[in-house]
Amino acid sequence: MDPELRIDHIQPGQCIFCLRVLKNGTTEHHLIPRRCHRNRWFQKRYTREKMQETVPACRDCHKTIHQLVPREKELGKHYNTVSSLLNHPGFSKFVGWVQRQK
């Protein structure tokens, strides 16, 4: 399934990355980190709506994204879509592993 189409098929409490439905629900991951919203580079390139866009992520995936890409500017510039995050070599490996867990 095309990663960008996932958002239309997500159930409440389902992670957009690993597609698991968890009892604890999900957190909201800002595709462009909030710390970048005041930065001129981002303001020139993205609308306010795009910068405020979030996707549902389980705690495991959300934590792993920020561990693998700790610099928020890099996250906002290079990994600001679901597909770009899923194409990150370390994160795609993690998603494959976590999908096999109970």
Short mmCIF file of N, CA and C in Angstrom, two decimals:
data_model
loop_
_atom_site.label_atom_id
_atom_site.label_comp_id
_atom_site.label_asym_id
_atom_site.label_seq_id
_atom_site.Cartn_x
_atom_site.Cartn_y
_atom_site.Cartn_z
N MET A 1 0.84 -1.19 0.00
CA MET A 1 0.00 0.00 0.00
C MET A 1 0.89 1.24 0.00
N ASP A 2 0.50 2.19 -0.80
CA ASP A 2 1.21 3.46 -0.87
C ASP A 2 1.17 4.12 0.51
N PRO A 3 2.34 4.46 1.07
CA PRO A 3 2.37 5.04 2.42
C PRO A 3 1.50 6.27 2.58
N GLU A 4 1.39 7.09 1.55
CA GLU A 4 0.59 8.31 1.68
C GLU A 4 -0.91 8.00 1.72
N LEU A 5 -1.32 6.84 1.21
CA LEU A 5 -2.73 6.46 1.24
C LEU A 5 -3.10 5.80 2.56
N ARG A 6 -2.12 5.46 3.37
CA ARG A 6 -2.38 4.81 4.66
C ARG A 6 -3.31 5.64 5.54
N ILE A 7 -3.14 6.94 5.52
CA ILE A 7 -3.88 7.81 6.43
C ILE A 7 -5.39 7.66 6.23
N ASP A 8 -5.82 7.34 5.02
CA ASP A 8 -7.25 7.17 4.76
C ASP A 8 -7.79 5.85 5.30
N HIS A 9 -6.90 4.90 5.56
CA HIS A 9 -7.32 3.57 5.98
C HIS A 9 -6.99 3.27 7.44
N ILE A 10 -6.61 4.26 8.20
CA ILE A 10 -6.22 4.07 9.59
C ILE A 10 -7.45 4.10 10.49
N GLN A 11 -7.50 3.12 11.40
CA GLN A 11 -8.58 3.07 12.39
C GLN A 11 -8.15 3.88 13.61
N PRO A 12 -9.09 4.28 14.44
CA PRO A 12 -8.71 4.95 15.69
C PRO A 12 -7.80 4.04 16.53
N GLY A 13 -6.71 4.60 17.01
CA GLY A 13 -5.77 3.83 17.83
C GLY A 13 -4.78 3.01 17.03
N GLN A 14 -4.74 3.18 15.71
CA GLN A 14 -3.83 2.41 14.86
C GLN A 14 -2.65 3.28 14.45
N CYS A 15 -1.46 2.72 14.51
CA CYS A 15 -0.24 3.42 14.11
C CYS A 15 -0.14 3.45 12.59
N ILE A 16 0.19 4.60 12.05
CA ILE A 16 0.30 4.74 10.59
C ILE A 16 1.55 4.05 10.05
N PHE A 17 2.52 3.81 10.89
CA PHE A 17 3.78 3.21 10.44
C PHE A 17 3.76 1.68 10.52
N CYS A 18 3.50 1.14 11.69
CA CYS A 18 3.53 -0.32 11.85
C CYS A 18 2.16 -0.96 11.69
N LEU A 19 1.12 -0.13 11.61
CA LEU A 19 -0.27 -0.55 11.40
C LEU A 19 -0.84 -1.38 12.56
N ARG A 20 -0.17 -1.37 13.71
CA ARG A 20 -0.72 -2.09 14.87
C ARG A 20 -1.79 -1.24 15.53
N VAL A 21 -2.79 -1.91 16.08
CA VAL A 21 -3.82 -1.25 16.88
C VAL A 21 -3.49 -1.61 18.33
N LEU A 22 -3.23 -0.59 19.13
CA LEU A 22 -2.78 -0.83 20.50
C LEU A 22 -3.81 -0.35 21.51
N LYS A 23 -3.84 -1.02 22.65
CA LYS A 23 -4.77 -0.64 23.72
C LYS A 23 -4.50 0.78 24.21
N ASN A 24 -3.23 1.15 24.28
CA ASN A 24 -2.85 2.47 24.77
C ASN A 24 -3.08 3.57 23.74
N GLY A 25 -3.46 3.20 22.54
CA GLY A 25 -3.70 4.19 21.50
C GLY A 25 -2.40 4.69 20.87
N THR A 26 -2.46 5.88 20.32
CA THR A 26 -1.32 6.44 19.61
C THR A 26 -1.02 7.85 20.11
N THR A 27 0.13 8.33 19.72
CA THR A 27 0.50 9.73 19.95
C THR A 27 0.46 10.43 18.60
N GLU A 28 0.49 11.73 18.59
CA GLU A 28 0.49 12.48 17.35
C GLU A 28 1.93 12.90 17.03
N HIS A 29 2.41 12.49 15.87
CA HIS A 29 3.76 12.85 15.43
C HIS A 29 3.65 14.01 14.45
N HIS A 30 4.28 15.13 14.76
CA HIS A 30 4.33 16.27 13.84
C HIS A 30 5.33 15.93 12.73
N LEU A 31 4.87 15.95 11.49
CA LEU A 31 5.77 15.65 10.38
C LEU A 31 6.87 16.71 10.27
N ILE A 32 6.55 17.95 10.58
CA ILE A 32 7.55 19.01 10.72
C ILE A 32 7.55 19.38 12.19
N PRO A 33 8.64 19.09 12.90
CA PRO A 33 8.67 19.32 14.35
C PRO A 33 8.28 20.75 14.73
N ARG A 34 7.61 20.87 15.86
CA ARG A 34 7.13 22.19 16.30
C ARG A 34 8.24 23.18 16.51
N ARG A 35 9.41 22.73 16.90
CA ARG A 35 10.53 23.65 17.10
C ARG A 35 10.96 24.33 15.80
N CYS A 36 10.61 23.75 14.68
CA CYS A 36 10.99 24.31 13.38
C CYS A 36 9.97 25.33 12.86
N HIS A 37 8.81 25.43 13.48
CA HIS A 37 7.74 26.27 12.95
C HIS A 37 8.10 27.75 12.90
N ARG A 38 8.95 28.22 13.77
CA ARG A 38 9.34 29.64 13.76
C ARG A 38 10.54 29.92 12.87
N ASN A 39 11.15 28.87 12.37
CA ASN A 39 12.33 29.01 11.52
C ASN A 39 11.93 29.52 10.15
N ARG A 40 12.62 30.55 9.65
CA ARG A 40 12.29 31.18 8.37
C ARG A 40 12.35 30.19 7.20
N TRP A 41 13.33 29.29 7.22
CA TRP A 41 13.48 28.31 6.14
C TRP A 41 12.19 27.53 5.96
N PHE A 42 11.60 27.09 7.06
CA PHE A 42 10.37 26.31 7.00
C PHE A 42 9.18 27.20 6.65
N GLN A 43 9.13 28.41 7.17
CA GLN A 43 8.02 29.33 6.90
C GLN A 43 7.93 29.69 5.42
N LYS A 44 9.08 29.77 4.76
CA LYS A 44 9.10 30.11 3.34
C LYS A 44 8.63 28.95 2.47
N ARG A 45 8.83 27.74 2.93
CA ARG A 45 8.57 26.56 2.10
C ARG A 45 7.26 25.84 2.39
N TYR A 46 6.70 26.02 3.58
CA TYR A 46 5.51 25.25 3.97
C TYR A 46 4.42 26.17 4.49
N THR A 47 3.20 25.79 4.23
CA THR A 47 2.07 26.54 4.78
C THR A 47 1.92 26.21 6.25
N ARG A 48 1.17 27.02 6.94
CA ARG A 48 0.90 26.79 8.36
C ARG A 48 0.20 25.44 8.55
N GLU A 49 -0.72 25.11 7.65
CA GLU A 49 -1.45 23.84 7.73
C GLU A 49 -0.50 22.65 7.59
N LYS A 50 0.43 22.74 6.64
CA LYS A 50 1.40 21.66 6.43
C LYS A 50 2.28 21.50 7.67
N MET A 51 2.69 22.61 8.25
CA MET A 51 3.57 22.53 9.42
C MET A 51 2.84 21.95 10.63
N GLN A 52 1.54 22.12 10.70
CA GLN A 52 0.79 21.59 11.84
C GLN A 52 0.27 20.18 11.62
N GLU A 53 0.54 19.60 10.46
CA GLU A 53 0.06 18.27 10.13
C GLU A 53 0.69 17.22 11.04
N THR A 54 -0.16 16.34 11.56
CA THR A 54 0.31 15.26 12.42
C THR A 54 -0.23 13.93 11.90
N VAL A 55 0.44 12.85 12.30
CA VAL A 55 -0.02 11.51 11.97
C VAL A 55 0.00 10.68 13.25
N PRO A 56 -0.90 9.69 13.36
CA PRO A 56 -0.92 8.85 14.56
C PRO A 56 0.23 7.84 14.54
N ALA A 57 0.98 7.81 15.63
CA ALA A 57 2.12 6.89 15.75
C ALA A 57 2.07 6.22 17.12
N CYS A 58 2.34 4.91 17.14
CA CYS A 58 2.42 4.24 18.44
C CYS A 58 3.66 4.77 19.17
N ARG A 59 3.70 4.55 20.44
CA ARG A 59 4.83 5.07 21.23
C ARG A 59 6.16 4.48 20.77
N ASP A 60 6.16 3.21 20.38
CA ASP A 60 7.41 2.56 19.93
C ASP A 60 7.94 3.22 18.66
N CYS A 61 7.07 3.41 17.67
CA CYS A 61 7.50 4.03 16.42
C CYS A 61 7.89 5.49 16.64
N HIS A 62 7.12 6.21 17.43
CA HIS A 62 7.39 7.63 17.68
C HIS A 62 8.75 7.79 18.35
N LYS A 63 9.01 6.99 19.35
CA LYS A 63 10.29 7.05 20.06
C LYS A 63 11.44 6.71 19.12
N THR A 64 11.25 5.70 18.29
CA THR A 64 12.31 5.27 17.38
C THR A 64 12.62 6.33 16.33
N ILE A 65 11.61 7.01 15.83
CA ILE A 65 11.84 8.09 14.86
C ILE A 65 12.79 9.13 15.46
N HIS A 66 12.51 9.54 16.69
CA HIS A 66 13.32 10.58 17.32
C HIS A 66 14.69 10.07 17.76
N GLN A 67 14.83 8.77 17.96
CA GLN A 67 16.15 8.21 18.27
C GLN A 67 17.01 8.13 17.01
N LEU A 68 16.40 7.73 15.89
CA LEU A 68 17.16 7.56 14.65
C LEU A 68 17.48 8.89 13.97
N VAL A 69 16.62 9.88 14.14
CA VAL A 69 16.83 11.20 13.54
C VAL A 69 16.69 12.23 14.67
N PRO A 70 17.72 12.37 15.51
CA PRO A 70 17.60 13.24 16.68
C PRO A 70 17.57 14.74 16.37
N ARG A 71 18.11 15.15 15.24
CA ARG A 71 18.13 16.58 14.90
C ARG A 71 16.82 16.95 14.25
N GLU A 72 16.08 17.84 14.90
CA GLU A 72 14.73 18.18 14.45
C GLU A 72 14.71 18.87 13.10
N LYS A 73 15.72 19.67 12.79
CA LYS A 73 15.77 20.31 11.47
C LYS A 73 15.93 19.27 10.37
N GLU A 74 16.75 18.26 10.63
CA GLU A 74 16.92 17.18 9.65
C GLU A 74 15.61 16.42 9.48
N LEU A 75 14.94 16.17 10.58
CA LEU A 75 13.65 15.48 10.55
C LEU A 75 12.65 16.29 9.73
N GLY A 76 12.59 17.59 9.95
CA GLY A 76 11.65 18.45 9.23
C GLY A 76 12.00 18.64 7.76
N LYS A 77 13.30 18.68 7.44
CA LYS A 77 13.71 18.91 6.05
C LYS A 77 13.65 17.65 5.20
N HIS A 78 14.09 16.53 5.75
CA HIS A 78 14.27 15.32 4.94
C HIS A 78 13.26 14.21 5.22
N TYR A 79 12.61 14.24 6.36
CA TYR A 79 11.70 13.15 6.73
C TYR A 79 10.35 13.71 7.15
N ASN A 80 9.77 14.55 6.30
CA ASN A 80 8.52 15.22 6.65
C ASN A 80 7.29 14.60 5.99
N THR A 81 7.42 13.36 5.52
CA THR A 81 6.28 12.62 4.99
C THR A 81 6.32 11.20 5.54
N VAL A 82 5.20 10.54 5.49
CA VAL A 82 5.14 9.15 5.96
C VAL A 82 6.05 8.29 5.10
N SER A 83 6.02 8.49 3.79
CA SER A 83 6.85 7.65 2.91
C SER A 83 8.34 7.88 3.13
N SER A 84 8.76 9.12 3.36
CA SER A 84 10.19 9.36 3.59
C SER A 84 10.64 8.73 4.89
N LEU A 85 9.80 8.73 5.90
CA LEU A 85 10.15 8.06 7.16
C LEU A 85 10.23 6.55 6.95
N LEU A 86 9.27 5.99 6.22
CA LEU A 86 9.29 4.55 5.97
C LEU A 86 10.45 4.13 5.07
N ASN A 87 11.01 5.06 4.31
CA ASN A 87 12.17 4.76 3.47
C ASN A 87 13.50 4.93 4.21
N HIS A 88 13.48 5.49 5.41
CA HIS A 88 14.70 5.59 6.21
C HIS A 88 15.16 4.17 6.52
N PRO A 89 16.41 3.82 6.21
CA PRO A 89 16.85 2.43 6.35
C PRO A 89 16.69 1.86 7.77
N GLY A 90 17.05 2.63 8.77
CA GLY A 90 16.93 2.15 10.14
C GLY A 90 15.49 2.02 10.59
N PHE A 91 14.67 2.98 10.20
CA PHE A 91 13.27 2.96 10.63
C PHE A 91 12.49 1.86 9.91
N SER A 92 12.76 1.66 8.62
CA SER A 92 12.06 0.60 7.90
C SER A 92 12.41 -0.77 8.48
N LYS A 93 13.65 -0.93 8.90
CA LYS A 93 14.06 -2.18 9.55
C LYS A 93 13.32 -2.36 10.87
N PHE A 94 13.21 -1.28 11.64
CA PHE A 94 12.49 -1.33 12.91
C PHE A 94 11.02 -1.67 12.69
N VAL A 95 10.38 -1.04 11.72
CA VAL A 95 8.96 -1.28 11.45
C VAL A 95 8.74 -2.74 11.08
N GLY A 96 9.62 -3.29 10.24
CA GLY A 96 9.51 -4.70 9.89
C GLY A 96 9.61 -5.60 11.11
N TRP A 97 10.51 -5.24 12.02
CA TRP A 97 10.68 -6.04 13.25
C TRP A 97 9.47 -5.89 14.17
N VAL A 98 9.00 -4.68 14.40
CA VAL A 98 7.93 -4.46 15.37
C VAL A 98 6.60 -5.04 14.88
N GLN A 99 6.41 -5.13 13.58
CA GLN A 99 5.19 -5.72 13.05
C GLN A 99 5.10 -7.22 13.38
N ARG A 100 6.24 -7.85 13.58
CA ARG A 100 6.25 -9.28 13.91
C ARG A 100 6.08 -9.54 15.41
N GLN A 101 6.11 -8.49 16.23
CA GLN A 101 5.97 -8.65 17.68
C GLN A 101 4.51 -8.73 18.07
N LYS A 102 4.26 -9.30 19.21
CA LYS A 102 2.87 -9.41 19.71
C LYS A 102 2.48 -8.16 20.46
#
